[in-house]
Coordinates of C-alpha atoms and ligand atoms in Angstrom, one line a residue:
F1 CA 0.0 0.0 0.0
S2 CA 3.1 2.3 -0.1
T3 CA 2.6 3.5 -3.7
P4 CA -0.2 6.0 -4.7
Q5 CA -1.5 3.4 -7.1
W6 CA -1.8 0.7 -4.5
W7 CA -5.5 0.2 -5.3
K8 CA -4.5 -0.9 -8.8
E9 CA -2.3 -3.8 -7.6
A10 CA -4.5 -4.8 -4.8
V11 CA -6.4 -8.1 -4.9
V12 CA -10.0 -7.5 -3.6
Y13 CA -12.0 -10.4 -2.1
Q14 CA -15.8 -10.0 -1.9
I15 CA -17.4 -11.4 1.1
Y16 CA -21.2 -12.1 1.3
P17 CA -21.4 -11.7 5.1
S18 CA -24.5 -13.9 5.6
S19 CA -22.8 -16.8 4.0
F20 CA -19.0 -16.5 4.7
Q21 CA -18.3 -17.7 8.2
S22 CA -20.2 -17.7 11.5
H23 CA -18.4 -17.6 14.8
S24 CA -18.2 -20.4 17.4
G25 CA -21.0 -20.2 19.8
A26 CA -23.3 -18.3 17.4
T27 CA -26.7 -20.0 17.0
T28 CA -28.0 -17.7 14.3
G29 CA -27.0 -19.8 11.3
W30 CA -25.8 -16.5 9.7
G31 CA -22.2 -15.4 9.0
S32 CA -20.8 -12.7 11.3
I33 CA -18.1 -10.1 11.5
Q34 CA -16.3 -12.1 14.1
G35 CA -16.4 -15.0 11.7
I36 CA -14.8 -12.8 9.0
A37 CA -12.1 -11.8 11.5
S38 CA -11.4 -15.5 12.1
R39 CA -10.6 -16.0 8.5
L40 CA -8.1 -13.2 7.8
D41 CA -5.0 -15.5 7.9
Y42 CA -6.8 -17.7 5.3
L43 CA -7.4 -14.7 3.1
K44 CA -3.9 -13.4 3.5
S45 CA -2.5 -16.9 2.5
L46 CA -4.6 -16.8 -0.6
G47 CA -3.1 -13.5 -1.6
V48 CA -5.9 -11.1 -0.7
D49 CA -5.1 -7.4 0.1
V50 CA -8.5 -5.8 0.5
V51 CA -11.7 -7.3 1.8
W52 CA -15.0 -5.9 0.4
S53 CA -18.0 -7.0 2.5
S54 CA -21.5 -6.8 1.1
P55 CA -23.6 -4.6 3.4
I56 CA -23.3 -5.2 7.2
C57 CA -25.3 -2.2 8.4
K58 CA -28.6 -2.3 10.2
S59 CA -31.3 -3.6 7.8
P60 CA -34.6 -5.5 7.8
Q61 CA -33.0 -7.8 5.1
A62 CA -35.7 -7.3 2.5
D63 CA -32.8 -7.5 -0.1
M64 CA -30.1 -9.1 2.0
G65 CA -28.8 -5.8 3.5
Y66 CA -29.1 -3.7 0.3
D67 CA -31.9 -2.0 2.2
I68 CA -30.1 0.0 4.9
A69 CA -32.1 1.3 7.9
D70 CA -29.2 2.9 9.7
Y71 CA -25.8 3.6 8.1
K72 CA -24.0 3.9 11.4
Q73 CA -25.3 0.8 13.1
I74 CA -24.5 -2.9 12.4
Y75 CA -27.2 -5.6 11.6
H76 CA -27.5 -7.5 14.9
R77 CA -26.9 -11.0 13.4
Y78 CA -23.5 -9.7 12.0
G79 CA -22.4 -8.1 15.3
T80 CA -21.6 -4.6 16.5
L81 CA -19.6 -1.5 15.6
Q82 CA -17.0 -2.8 18.1
D83 CA -16.7 -5.9 16.0
V84 CA -16.1 -3.8 12.9
D85 CA -13.4 -1.8 14.7
N86 CA -11.8 -5.0 15.7
L87 CA -12.0 -6.4 12.1
I88 CA -10.3 -3.2 10.8
A89 CA -7.5 -3.5 13.5
E90 CA -6.9 -7.2 12.6
L91 CA -6.9 -6.4 8.9
T92 CA -4.4 -3.6 9.5
K93 CA -2.1 -5.9 11.5
R94 CA -1.9 -8.1 8.4
G95 CA -1.4 -5.2 6.0
M96 CA -4.9 -5.6 4.6
K97 CA -7.8 -3.2 4.3
L98 CA -11.6 -3.1 4.5
M99 CA -13.9 -1.8 1.7
M100 CA -17.5 -1.1 2.7
D101 CA -20.5 -1.5 0.5
L102 CA -22.1 2.0 0.1
V103 CA -25.9 1.7 -0.7
V104 CA -27.1 5.2 -1.2
N105 CA -29.3 5.2 -4.3
H106 CA -32.0 4.1 -1.9
T107 CA -32.5 3.3 1.8
S108 CA -34.7 0.8 3.6
N109 CA -38.3 1.8 4.1
E110 CA -37.6 1.4 7.8
H111 CA -34.9 4.1 7.8
A112 CA -35.7 7.1 10.1
W113 CA -35.3 9.4 7.1
F114 CA -38.0 7.6 5.2
L115 CA -40.3 7.2 8.1
E116 CA -40.2 11.0 8.6
S117 CA -40.6 11.6 4.9
R118 CA -43.7 9.5 4.6
S119 CA -45.2 10.8 7.8
S120 CA -46.8 13.8 5.9
K121 CA -46.6 15.8 2.8
D122 CA -45.3 18.7 4.9
S123 CA -42.6 16.7 6.5
P124 CA -39.2 18.5 6.3
K125 CA -37.8 15.3 4.8
R126 CA -40.6 14.8 2.2
D127 CA -38.2 15.9 -0.5
W128 CA -35.5 13.5 0.6
Y129 CA -37.3 10.8 -1.4
I130 CA -39.2 10.9 -4.8
W131 CA -42.9 11.4 -4.2
K132 CA -45.4 11.7 -7.1
K133 CA -49.2 12.0 -7.4
P134 CA -51.0 9.1 -9.2
K135 CA -51.1 9.5 -12.9
S136 CA -54.9 9.2 -12.5
V137 CA -57.4 7.7 -10.1
S138 CA -60.2 5.5 -11.5
A139 CA -63.9 6.1 -10.8
D140 CA -63.8 3.4 -8.1
G141 CA -60.8 5.1 -6.5
V142 CA -57.9 2.9 -7.8
P143 CA -54.8 5.0 -8.3
E144 CA -52.5 4.6 -11.3
P145 CA -48.7 4.8 -10.9
P146 CA -47.0 8.0 -12.2
S147 CA -45.3 6.0 -15.0
N148 CA -45.1 2.5 -16.4
W149 CA -41.6 1.8 -14.9
A150 CA -41.1 -1.9 -13.9
Q151 CA -39.4 -2.9 -10.6
I152 CA -35.8 -4.1 -11.3
L153 CA -36.1 -7.0 -8.8
G154 CA -39.5 -8.1 -10.2
E155 CA -40.6 -6.5 -13.4
A156 CA -44.2 -7.8 -12.9
N157 CA -44.5 -5.0 -10.3
S158 CA -44.5 -1.2 -10.6
A159 CA -41.3 0.7 -9.6
W160 CA -43.7 3.1 -7.8
T161 CA -45.2 2.1 -4.4
Y162 CA -48.5 3.7 -3.3
D163 CA -48.7 5.2 0.1
E164 CA -52.2 5.3 1.4
K165 CA -51.5 7.8 4.1
T166 CA -50.6 10.7 1.8
G167 CA -52.3 9.3 -1.4
E168 CA -49.0 9.6 -3.3
Y169 CA -46.5 7.1 -4.8
Y170 CA -42.8 6.9 -4.0
L171 CA -40.2 5.7 -6.4
S172 CA -38.7 2.3 -5.4
L173 CA -36.7 1.0 -8.4
F174 CA -35.8 -2.3 -6.7
T175 CA -38.5 -3.3 -4.2
P176 CA -41.1 -1.4 -2.2
E177 CA -38.8 -1.8 0.8
Q178 CA -36.1 0.2 -1.0
P179 CA -37.3 3.8 -1.6
D180 CA -35.0 5.8 -3.9
L181 CA -33.3 8.8 -2.3
N182 CA -33.8 12.2 -4.1
W183 CA -30.3 13.2 -5.0
E184 CA -31.5 16.5 -6.4
N185 CA -31.8 17.5 -2.8
P186 CA -28.5 18.9 -1.4
E187 CA -29.6 17.8 2.1
V188 CA -29.6 14.2 0.9
R189 CA -26.1 14.6 -0.7
A190 CA -24.8 16.2 2.5
A191 CA -26.2 13.3 4.6
V192 CA -24.4 10.8 2.2
W193 CA -21.1 12.7 2.6
D194 CA -21.6 12.4 6.3
V195 CA -22.0 8.6 6.2
M196 CA -18.9 8.3 4.0
H197 CA -16.8 10.4 6.4
F198 CA -18.1 8.3 9.3
W199 CA -16.7 5.1 7.8
L200 CA -13.5 6.5 6.3
Q201 CA -12.7 8.1 9.6
R202 CA -13.4 4.8 11.3
G203 CA -10.7 3.2 9.2
A204 CA -12.5 1.8 6.1
A205 CA -10.3 2.1 3.0
G206 CA -13.1 3.0 0.6
F207 CA -16.3 1.8 -0.9
R208 CA -18.0 -0.3 -3.5
M209 CA -20.9 1.9 -4.5
D210 CA -24.2 0.1 -5.1
V211 CA -25.9 1.1 -8.4
I212 CA -24.2 4.5 -8.1
N213 CA -25.0 5.3 -11.7
L214 CA -28.8 5.3 -11.0
I215 CA -28.8 8.2 -8.6
S216 CA -29.9 10.8 -11.2
K217 CA -33.3 10.2 -12.9
V218 CA -34.6 11.9 -16.1
P219 CA -36.9 14.7 -15.0
G220 CA -40.6 13.9 -15.3
Y221 CA -40.1 10.1 -15.1
P222 CA -41.6 9.6 -18.6
D223 CA -43.2 6.3 -19.6
A224 CA -40.8 3.7 -21.0
E225 CA -41.1 2.1 -24.4
V226 CA -42.9 -1.3 -24.5
V227 CA -40.2 -4.0 -24.8
L228 CA -41.8 -6.7 -22.6
G229 CA -44.6 -8.4 -24.5
A230 CA -48.2 -9.4 -23.7
G231 CA -49.3 -9.4 -20.1
C232 CA -46.5 -7.1 -18.9
K233 CA -48.1 -4.0 -17.5
F234 CA -44.8 -2.4 -16.6
Q235 CA -41.6 -1.9 -18.7
P236 CA -37.9 -1.7 -17.9
A237 CA -37.0 1.9 -17.8
F238 CA -33.2 1.8 -17.5
K239 CA -32.7 4.5 -20.1
Y240 CA -34.4 7.0 -17.8
F241 CA -32.1 6.5 -14.9
V242 CA -28.8 4.8 -16.1
N243 CA -26.1 7.5 -16.0
G244 CA -28.8 10.2 -15.7
P245 CA -28.4 13.9 -16.4
K246 CA -26.7 14.9 -13.1
M247 CA -24.8 11.8 -12.2
H248 CA -21.4 13.3 -13.0
D249 CA -22.2 16.4 -11.1
Y250 CA -23.0 14.3 -8.0
L251 CA -19.9 12.1 -8.3
Q252 CA -17.7 15.1 -8.8
E253 CA -19.3 16.7 -5.7
M254 CA -18.7 13.4 -3.8
H255 CA -15.0 13.5 -4.9
R256 CA -14.6 17.2 -3.8
E257 CA -16.5 16.8 -0.5
V258 CA -15.2 13.4 0.6
L259 CA -13.0 11.2 -1.6
S260 CA -10.3 13.8 -2.4
K261 CA -9.6 14.0 1.4
Y262 CA -8.6 10.4 1.8
D263 CA -6.4 7.8 0.1
T264 CA -9.3 5.6 -1.0
I265 CA -10.2 2.6 -3.1
T266 CA -13.5 3.1 -4.8
V267 CA -15.5 1.1 -7.3
G268 CA -18.9 2.2 -8.7
E269 CA -21.3 -0.5 -9.6
M270 CA -22.7 0.7 -12.9
P271 CA -25.3 -1.7 -14.4
G272 CA -26.5 -0.9 -17.9
I273 CA -23.7 1.3 -19.1
S274 CA -21.3 0.3 -21.9
D275 CA -20.3 3.4 -23.8
D276 CA -16.5 4.0 -23.8
D277 CA -16.6 7.8 -23.4
E278 CA -19.3 7.8 -20.8
V279 CA -17.4 5.2 -18.8
L280 CA -14.2 7.3 -19.1
R281 CA -16.0 10.3 -17.7
T282 CA -16.0 8.4 -14.4
V283 CA -12.8 6.2 -14.5
G284 CA -10.5 8.4 -16.6
A285 CA -7.3 9.2 -14.7
K286 CA -8.2 12.9 -14.6
A287 CA -12.0 12.4 -14.2
G288 CA -12.1 13.3 -10.5
E289 CA -14.9 10.8 -9.8
L290 CA -14.2 7.2 -9.0
R291 CA -11.1 4.9 -9.3
M292 CA -13.0 2.3 -11.3
I293 CA -16.4 0.8 -12.0
F294 CA -18.0 -2.6 -12.4
I295 CA -19.1 -2.9 -16.1
F296 CA -21.7 -5.6 -16.5
D297 CA -21.0 -6.6 -20.2
L298 CA -19.5 -9.9 -19.3
V299 CA -21.8 -11.0 -16.5
D300 CA -24.8 -9.8 -18.6
I301 CA -23.7 -11.7 -21.7
D302 CA -26.8 -13.9 -21.5
K303 CA -29.2 -11.1 -20.5
P304 CA -31.8 -9.8 -22.9
H305 CA -34.0 -6.9 -21.5
V306 CA -34.1 -8.2 -17.9
R307 CA -31.7 -10.4 -16.0
M308 CA -34.0 -13.3 -15.2
A309 CA -34.1 -14.4 -18.9
L310 CA -31.7 -15.8 -21.4
K311 CA -30.1 -14.9 -24.7
P312 CA -27.6 -17.0 -26.6
W313 CA -23.9 -16.1 -26.5
D314 CA -20.6 -17.6 -27.7
V315 CA -17.0 -17.6 -26.9
K316 CA -16.2 -15.0 -29.6
E317 CA -18.7 -12.6 -27.9
M318 CA -17.0 -13.2 -24.5
K319 CA -13.6 -12.6 -26.0
S320 CA -14.7 -9.4 -27.7
I321 CA -16.1 -8.0 -24.5
I322 CA -13.0 -8.7 -22.4
S323 CA -10.6 -7.5 -25.2
R324 CA -12.6 -4.4 -25.8
W325 CA -12.4 -3.2 -22.2
Q326 CA -8.7 -4.2 -21.9
R327 CA -8.0 -2.0 -25.0
V328 CA -10.3 0.9 -24.0
M329 CA -8.7 1.5 -20.7
I330 CA -5.2 1.3 -22.1
E331 CA -6.0 3.7 -25.1
K332 CA -8.1 6.2 -23.1
D333 CA -6.1 6.2 -19.8
G334 CA -8.8 4.6 -17.7
W335 CA -8.7 1.6 -15.3
N336 CA -10.5 -1.7 -15.3
S337 CA -12.0 -3.8 -12.5
V338 CA -11.6 -7.5 -13.4
F339 CA -14.4 -9.7 -12.1
I340 CA -16.4 -12.6 -13.3
E341 CA -18.5 -13.5 -10.2
N342 CA -20.4 -11.6 -7.5
H343 CA -23.4 -12.1 -5.2
D344 CA -25.9 -11.2 -8.1
N345 CA -24.7 -13.8 -10.6
P346 CA -24.6 -17.5 -11.0
R347 CA -21.2 -19.2 -10.5
S348 CA -18.7 -18.7 -13.3
V349 CA -17.9 -22.5 -13.7
S350 CA -21.6 -23.1 -14.4
R351 CA -21.9 -20.3 -16.8
Y352 CA -18.7 -20.1 -18.9
V353 CA -17.2 -23.6 -18.7
D354 CA -18.3 -27.2 -17.8
D355 CA -19.3 -27.7 -14.1
S356 CA -19.6 -31.5 -14.3
D357 CA -17.7 -33.5 -11.7
E358 CA -15.2 -34.4 -14.5
W359 CA -14.5 -30.9 -15.7
R360 CA -15.4 -28.4 -12.9
H361 CA -11.9 -28.1 -11.4
I362 CA -10.3 -27.9 -14.8
G363 CA -12.7 -25.1 -15.9
A364 CA -12.3 -23.3 -12.6
K365 CA -8.6 -23.1 -13.2
L366 CA -9.0 -22.0 -16.8
I367 CA -11.0 -19.0 -15.5
A368 CA -8.5 -18.4 -12.7
L369 CA -5.7 -18.3 -15.3
M370 CA -7.7 -15.7 -17.3
Q371 CA -8.6 -13.6 -14.3
T372 CA -5.1 -13.5 -12.9
T373 CA -3.6 -12.4 -16.2
L374 CA -5.9 -9.6 -17.2
G375 CA -5.2 -5.9 -16.7
G376 CA -6.9 -3.9 -13.9
T377 CA -7.8 -4.3 -10.3
L378 CA -8.7 -8.0 -9.6
F379 CA -11.8 -8.9 -7.7
I380 CA -12.5 -12.5 -6.5
Y381 CA -15.9 -13.5 -5.0
Q382 CA -16.1 -15.9 -2.1
G383 CA -16.1 -19.5 -3.3
E384 CA -14.7 -18.7 -6.7
E385 CA -11.3 -19.7 -5.3
I386 CA -12.5 -23.3 -4.8
G387 CA -14.6 -23.5 -8.0
L388 CA -18.0 -23.6 -6.3
R389 CA -20.8 -24.3 -8.9
N390 CA -24.6 -23.5 -9.1
I391 CA -27.2 -25.0 -6.9
S392 CA -28.4 -28.5 -8.0
K393 CA -31.5 -28.6 -10.1
S394 CA -33.0 -31.0 -7.6
W395 CA -33.5 -28.4 -5.0
D396 CA -37.1 -27.4 -4.1
I397 CA -37.9 -23.8 -5.1
E398 CA -38.5 -23.0 -1.4
E399 CA -34.7 -23.4 -0.8
F400 CA -34.2 -20.2 -3.0
K401 CA -34.3 -17.2 -0.7
D402 CA -33.5 -14.2 -2.9
I403 CA -36.4 -11.7 -3.4
E404 CA -35.6 -11.5 -7.1
T405 CA -36.0 -15.3 -7.5
I406 CA -39.2 -15.3 -5.3
N407 CA -40.7 -12.4 -7.4
Y408 CA -39.8 -14.1 -10.6
W409 CA -41.3 -17.5 -9.6
A410 CA -44.5 -15.8 -8.5
K411 CA -44.7 -14.0 -11.8
V412 CA -44.2 -17.3 -13.7
N413 CA -46.9 -19.0 -11.7
D414 CA -49.3 -16.1 -12.1
L415 CA -48.9 -16.1 -15.8
Y416 CA -48.5 -19.8 -16.5
A417 CA -50.1 -21.8 -13.6
D418 CA -51.6 -24.4 -16.0
N419 CA -48.7 -24.5 -18.5
P420 CA -46.2 -27.1 -17.5
E421 CA -43.8 -26.1 -20.3
E422 CA -43.7 -22.5 -19.3
L423 CA -43.3 -23.5 -15.6
A424 CA -40.4 -25.8 -16.6
Y425 CA -38.8 -23.0 -18.5
G426 CA -39.2 -20.7 -15.6
R427 CA -37.4 -23.2 -13.4
K428 CA -34.7 -23.5 -16.0
I429 CA -34.2 -19.7 -15.8
I430 CA -33.8 -20.0 -12.0
D431 CA -31.4 -22.9 -12.4
M432 CA -29.2 -20.8 -14.7
K433 CA -29.6 -17.2 -13.4
A434 CA -30.8 -17.0 -9.8
R435 CA -28.6 -14.9 -7.6
D436 CA -29.0 -17.6 -4.9
H437 CA -26.4 -19.7 -6.7
S438 CA -23.6 -17.5 -5.3
R439 CA -25.2 -17.0 -1.9
T440 CA -25.1 -20.5 -0.3
P441 CA -22.8 -20.8 2.7
M442 CA -19.1 -21.2 2.1
H443 CA -17.6 -24.7 2.1
W444 CA -14.7 -24.6 4.7
N445 CA -14.4 -28.3 5.3
A446 CA -16.2 -31.7 5.3
E447 CA -17.5 -31.2 8.8
E448 CA -21.2 -30.6 9.8
N449 CA -22.5 -27.4 8.0
A450 CA -19.3 -27.4 6.0
G451 CA -17.6 -25.6 8.9
F452 CA -19.7 -22.5 8.1
C453 CA -21.6 -22.5 11.5
D454 CA -21.8 -24.7 14.6
A455 CA -23.4 -28.1 14.2
G456 CA -26.3 -26.9 16.5
A457 CA -27.1 -23.9 14.3
K458 CA -29.4 -24.1 11.2
P459 CA -27.8 -22.3 8.3
W460 CA -30.0 -19.5 7.0
M461 CA -29.8 -21.1 3.6
R462 CA -29.2 -24.7 2.6
I463 CA -25.5 -25.7 2.0
M464 CA -24.8 -27.3 -1.3
D465 CA -24.5 -31.1 -1.3
D466 CA -21.0 -31.3 -2.6
Y467 CA -19.4 -29.6 0.4
K468 CA -17.8 -32.8 1.5
T469 CA -15.6 -33.0 -1.6
V470 CA -15.5 -29.3 -2.7
N471 CA -14.1 -27.3 0.2
V472 CA -11.3 -25.1 1.3
D473 CA -9.7 -27.6 3.7
A474 CA -9.4 -30.4 1.1
Q475 CA -8.0 -28.0 -1.6
M476 CA -5.5 -26.2 0.6
K477 CA -4.1 -29.6 1.7
A478 CA -4.3 -31.3 -1.6
D479 CA -1.2 -33.1 -2.7
L480 CA -1.9 -33.9 -6.3
G481 CA 1.7 -34.5 -7.5
D482 CA 2.1 -32.6 -10.7
D483 CA -1.3 -31.0 -10.4
L484 CA -2.8 -28.3 -8.2
S485 CA -6.2 -27.9 -6.7
V486 CA -8.3 -24.9 -7.7
W487 CA -7.4 -23.1 -4.5
Q488 CA -3.7 -23.8 -5.0
F489 CA -3.9 -22.7 -8.6
W490 CA -5.5 -19.4 -7.5
Q491 CA -2.9 -18.9 -4.8
R492 CA -0.1 -19.4 -7.3
G493 CA -1.8 -17.3 -9.9
L494 CA -2.1 -14.4 -7.5
K495 CA 1.5 -14.8 -6.5
D496 CA 2.6 -14.7 -10.2
R497 CA 0.4 -11.7 -10.8
K498 CA 2.1 -9.8 -7.9
E499 CA 5.6 -10.8 -9.0
H500 CA 4.9 -9.7 -12.6
A501 CA 2.5 -6.8 -11.9
D502 CA 4.3 -4.7 -14.5
V503 CA 3.0 -7.3 -17.1
F504 CA -0.3 -8.6 -15.7
V505 CA -1.6 -5.5 -13.8
Y506 CA -0.2 -2.7 -15.9
G507 CA 1.0 -4.3 -19.2
D508 CA -0.2 -3.9 -22.7
F509 CA -2.9 -6.3 -24.1
E510 CA -3.0 -7.7 -27.6
E511 CA -5.6 -10.4 -28.6
L512 CA -4.4 -13.1 -31.0
S513 CA -6.6 -15.4 -33.2
V514 CA -9.6 -12.9 -32.8
E515 CA -11.6 -15.1 -35.2
H516 CA -11.0 -18.4 -33.4
P517 CA -14.4 -19.7 -32.2
N518 CA -13.0 -21.4 -29.0
V519 CA -9.5 -20.2 -28.2
F520 CA -9.0 -16.9 -26.3
A521 CA -5.3 -16.0 -26.7
Y522 CA -3.6 -12.8 -25.8
V523 CA -0.2 -11.4 -25.2
R524 CA 0.6 -9.1 -22.2
T525 CA 3.6 -6.9 -22.5
S526 CA 5.3 -4.8 -19.8
I527 CA 6.6 -1.4 -20.5
K528 CA 10.1 -2.9 -20.5
G529 CA 9.1 -5.3 -23.2
E530 CA 8.6 -8.5 -21.1
K531 CA 6.0 -10.6 -22.9
W532 CA 3.7 -13.4 -21.6
L533 CA 1.4 -15.4 -23.7
V534 CA -2.0 -16.7 -22.4
V535 CA -3.9 -19.4 -24.5
L536 CA -7.3 -20.5 -23.2
N537 CA -9.3 -23.3 -24.8
Y538 CA -13.0 -22.4 -23.9
S539 CA -14.3 -25.7 -25.3
G540 CA -14.6 -29.3 -24.3
Q541 CA -12.7 -30.4 -27.4
E542 CA -9.0 -31.2 -28.0
L543 CA -7.7 -28.5 -30.3
E544 CA -4.5 -27.4 -31.9
W545 CA -3.7 -23.7 -31.8
L546 CA -1.2 -22.1 -34.3
M547 CA 1.3 -19.9 -32.7
P548 CA 1.8 -16.6 -34.7
D549 CA 5.1 -16.5 -36.6
N550 CA 6.3 -13.4 -34.8
L551 CA 6.0 -15.1 -31.4
S552 CA 8.2 -17.6 -29.7
V553 CA 7.9 -19.0 -26.2
Q554 CA 10.9 -19.6 -24.0
F555 CA 9.1 -21.8 -21.6
W556 CA 5.6 -22.7 -20.4
A557 CA 5.1 -21.3 -16.9
C558 CA 2.0 -23.2 -16.2
S559 CA -1.1 -25.0 -17.4
N560 CA -4.3 -25.6 -15.6
Y561 CA -3.7 -29.4 -16.0
V562 CA -0.2 -29.5 -14.4
K563 CA 2.0 -27.3 -12.4
G564 CA 4.1 -26.3 -15.3
R565 CA 5.2 -27.4 -18.7
A566 CA 8.8 -26.2 -18.9
E567 CA 9.5 -27.8 -22.3
K568 CA 9.8 -25.5 -25.3
P569 CA 7.2 -26.3 -28.0
L570 CA 8.9 -28.1 -30.9
K571 CA 6.4 -26.8 -33.4
K572 CA 4.2 -23.8 -34.0
T573 CA 1.1 -25.8 -33.4
I574 CA 0.2 -26.1 -29.7
P575 CA -2.0 -29.0 -28.7
L576 CA -4.7 -28.0 -26.2
K577 CA -6.7 -30.4 -24.1
P578 CA -10.4 -29.7 -23.3
W579 CA -10.7 -26.5 -21.3
E580 CA -6.9 -26.2 -21.1
G581 CA -5.2 -22.9 -20.4
I582 CA -1.5 -22.3 -20.7
L583 CA 0.8 -19.5 -19.8
G584 CA 4.1 -19.1 -21.5
R585 CA 7.0 -16.6 -21.2
G586 CA 7.7 -15.0 -24.6
Ligands
TEU1 O1 -27.5 -4.8 -7.9 C1 -27.6 -3.9 -9.0 C2 -28.4 -4.5 -10.1 O2 -29.3 -3.9 -10.6 C3 -27.8 -5.7 -10.8 O3 -27.0 -6.4 -10.0 C4 -29.0 -6.6 -11.3 O4 -29.7 -5.9 -12.2 C5 -29.8 -7.0 -10.1 O5 -29.1 -7.9 -9.4 C6 -31.2 -7.5 -10.6 O6 -31.0 -8.5 -11.6 C7 -27.2 -4.1 -6.7 C8 -26.8 -5.1 -5.7 O7 -25.6 -5.8 -6.1 C9 -27.9 -6.1 -5.6 O8 -27.6 -7.2 -4.7 C10 -29.1 -5.3 -5.0 O9 -30.3 -6.2 -5.1 C11 -29.4 -4.1 -5.9 O10 -28.3 -3.3 -6.3 C12 -30.3 -3.1 -5.1 O11 -29.5 -2.6 -4.0

């Protein structure tokens, strides 16, 4: 952390606090801050520098903590402010840092600010949220929402929630329990700056900022175009609040009022944006807004208009997305965040490779080789380091806990109660896209409850059935001769990334074989001219890949099949096993 660019080289590990680790004696069946503190040596040994925890503040948990009721108190199942202070102290001892999850596009509907705002039209805090009269009220007194916007976590519902008491609607883009703050109001912005100072002065190193590009809405909240077909009363309205008219003003004010006063790491979650120049207005080296953002092009590769749906994709599209952002940030002096998993997406081994018993660990290492050799700040999501896969298709729907999944399944049953094919398709969407897949408790060992919580406690969510074979303990201790477990492969990849940061963090990026349908190959080159070649076979077939004439490899540093293939290739054609990735020194 000694250099001003420390946040570029840092490896960030995202913890989903409800599912990471409980602490001995706890009977909640939830993870806790004490549990996180007990795993810092583990994270250090993996090669983690910064811990980002999904929200831990006081919340009724309508959206697993992304509905905050008090920004300066801790959710009781997770612990206390004292526990957070202790966590920060323990991280500091190990040369690590804490990144908080800042959720300020909206609060919980149980936040004191909202309770006051909804108490009356004359409340001093009425204008802290977005209140509108009904578009109309029918003869029998049924109000109509101000516009046809659909809820993001359940598009069968309106993004406007009716409040009987004052006869008005409030905007709640995600769920009725998450009223949007009115960022037009300088009092709201000042209150957010105060929350940020509170955590930065407490020792947090910065923030992941939840949907920070949605804070400015198009005035008037106009009706959205109809893109969802028959039976859908409400429509996705992203164009009316993604990177809205005043977003940059607010982010620049945030930088002036808060971020410029600290040495922070910041990453803005920005769903729905993919325009180079618009992105650079936030992450450009001289932008004066945020260090980096999460761009969703890769994790939304199979998303049509809404996330709980499917659209086809192929390896070429995946390659073009990754290569594009590697190039854009180099050419336009911006900075990437590198991530392929988080708490809102299915597991990467189930989405991008083959998660069968035979291929899961090979595919997980293929992804690890890609992630540890791409340019930008690297983010790993809990469980990704051991190659956790999606929930089994055999689980009952009741085992899925996420509000988005619950709303989606309710919509499918409302629309297609007597249509087995549509119900089956709806379950297929859940099996492939539910956010629950990445929220099951962590697999620490083969003991009861996978070591996540005491045997006497009931985990808040079912633990996956493969925890006895796929767990941290087994993979850290694995002695596979010439091979490495997924965890060992990640540990080695993070070590190589650190040792060759000038190549893998900062280096140039050039894609090879752009037209190849299965092989993702690229060369990373440091400013001093040190070249490394990465060749990734994103298929289950044996392939031969032709090395370009102008490239030669001195030795193969590693493959995801064996620790390393030191021999020099005799020919220009490189044989690739199914899902094989190789790294060679040019
Ligand atoms: O998610 C932002 C968001 O809209 C996308 O992740 C995605 O569209 C969403 O998961 C619905 O498909 C952030 C948080 O990461 C998520 O967990 C919260 O539910 C959401 O904001 C509201 O705070």
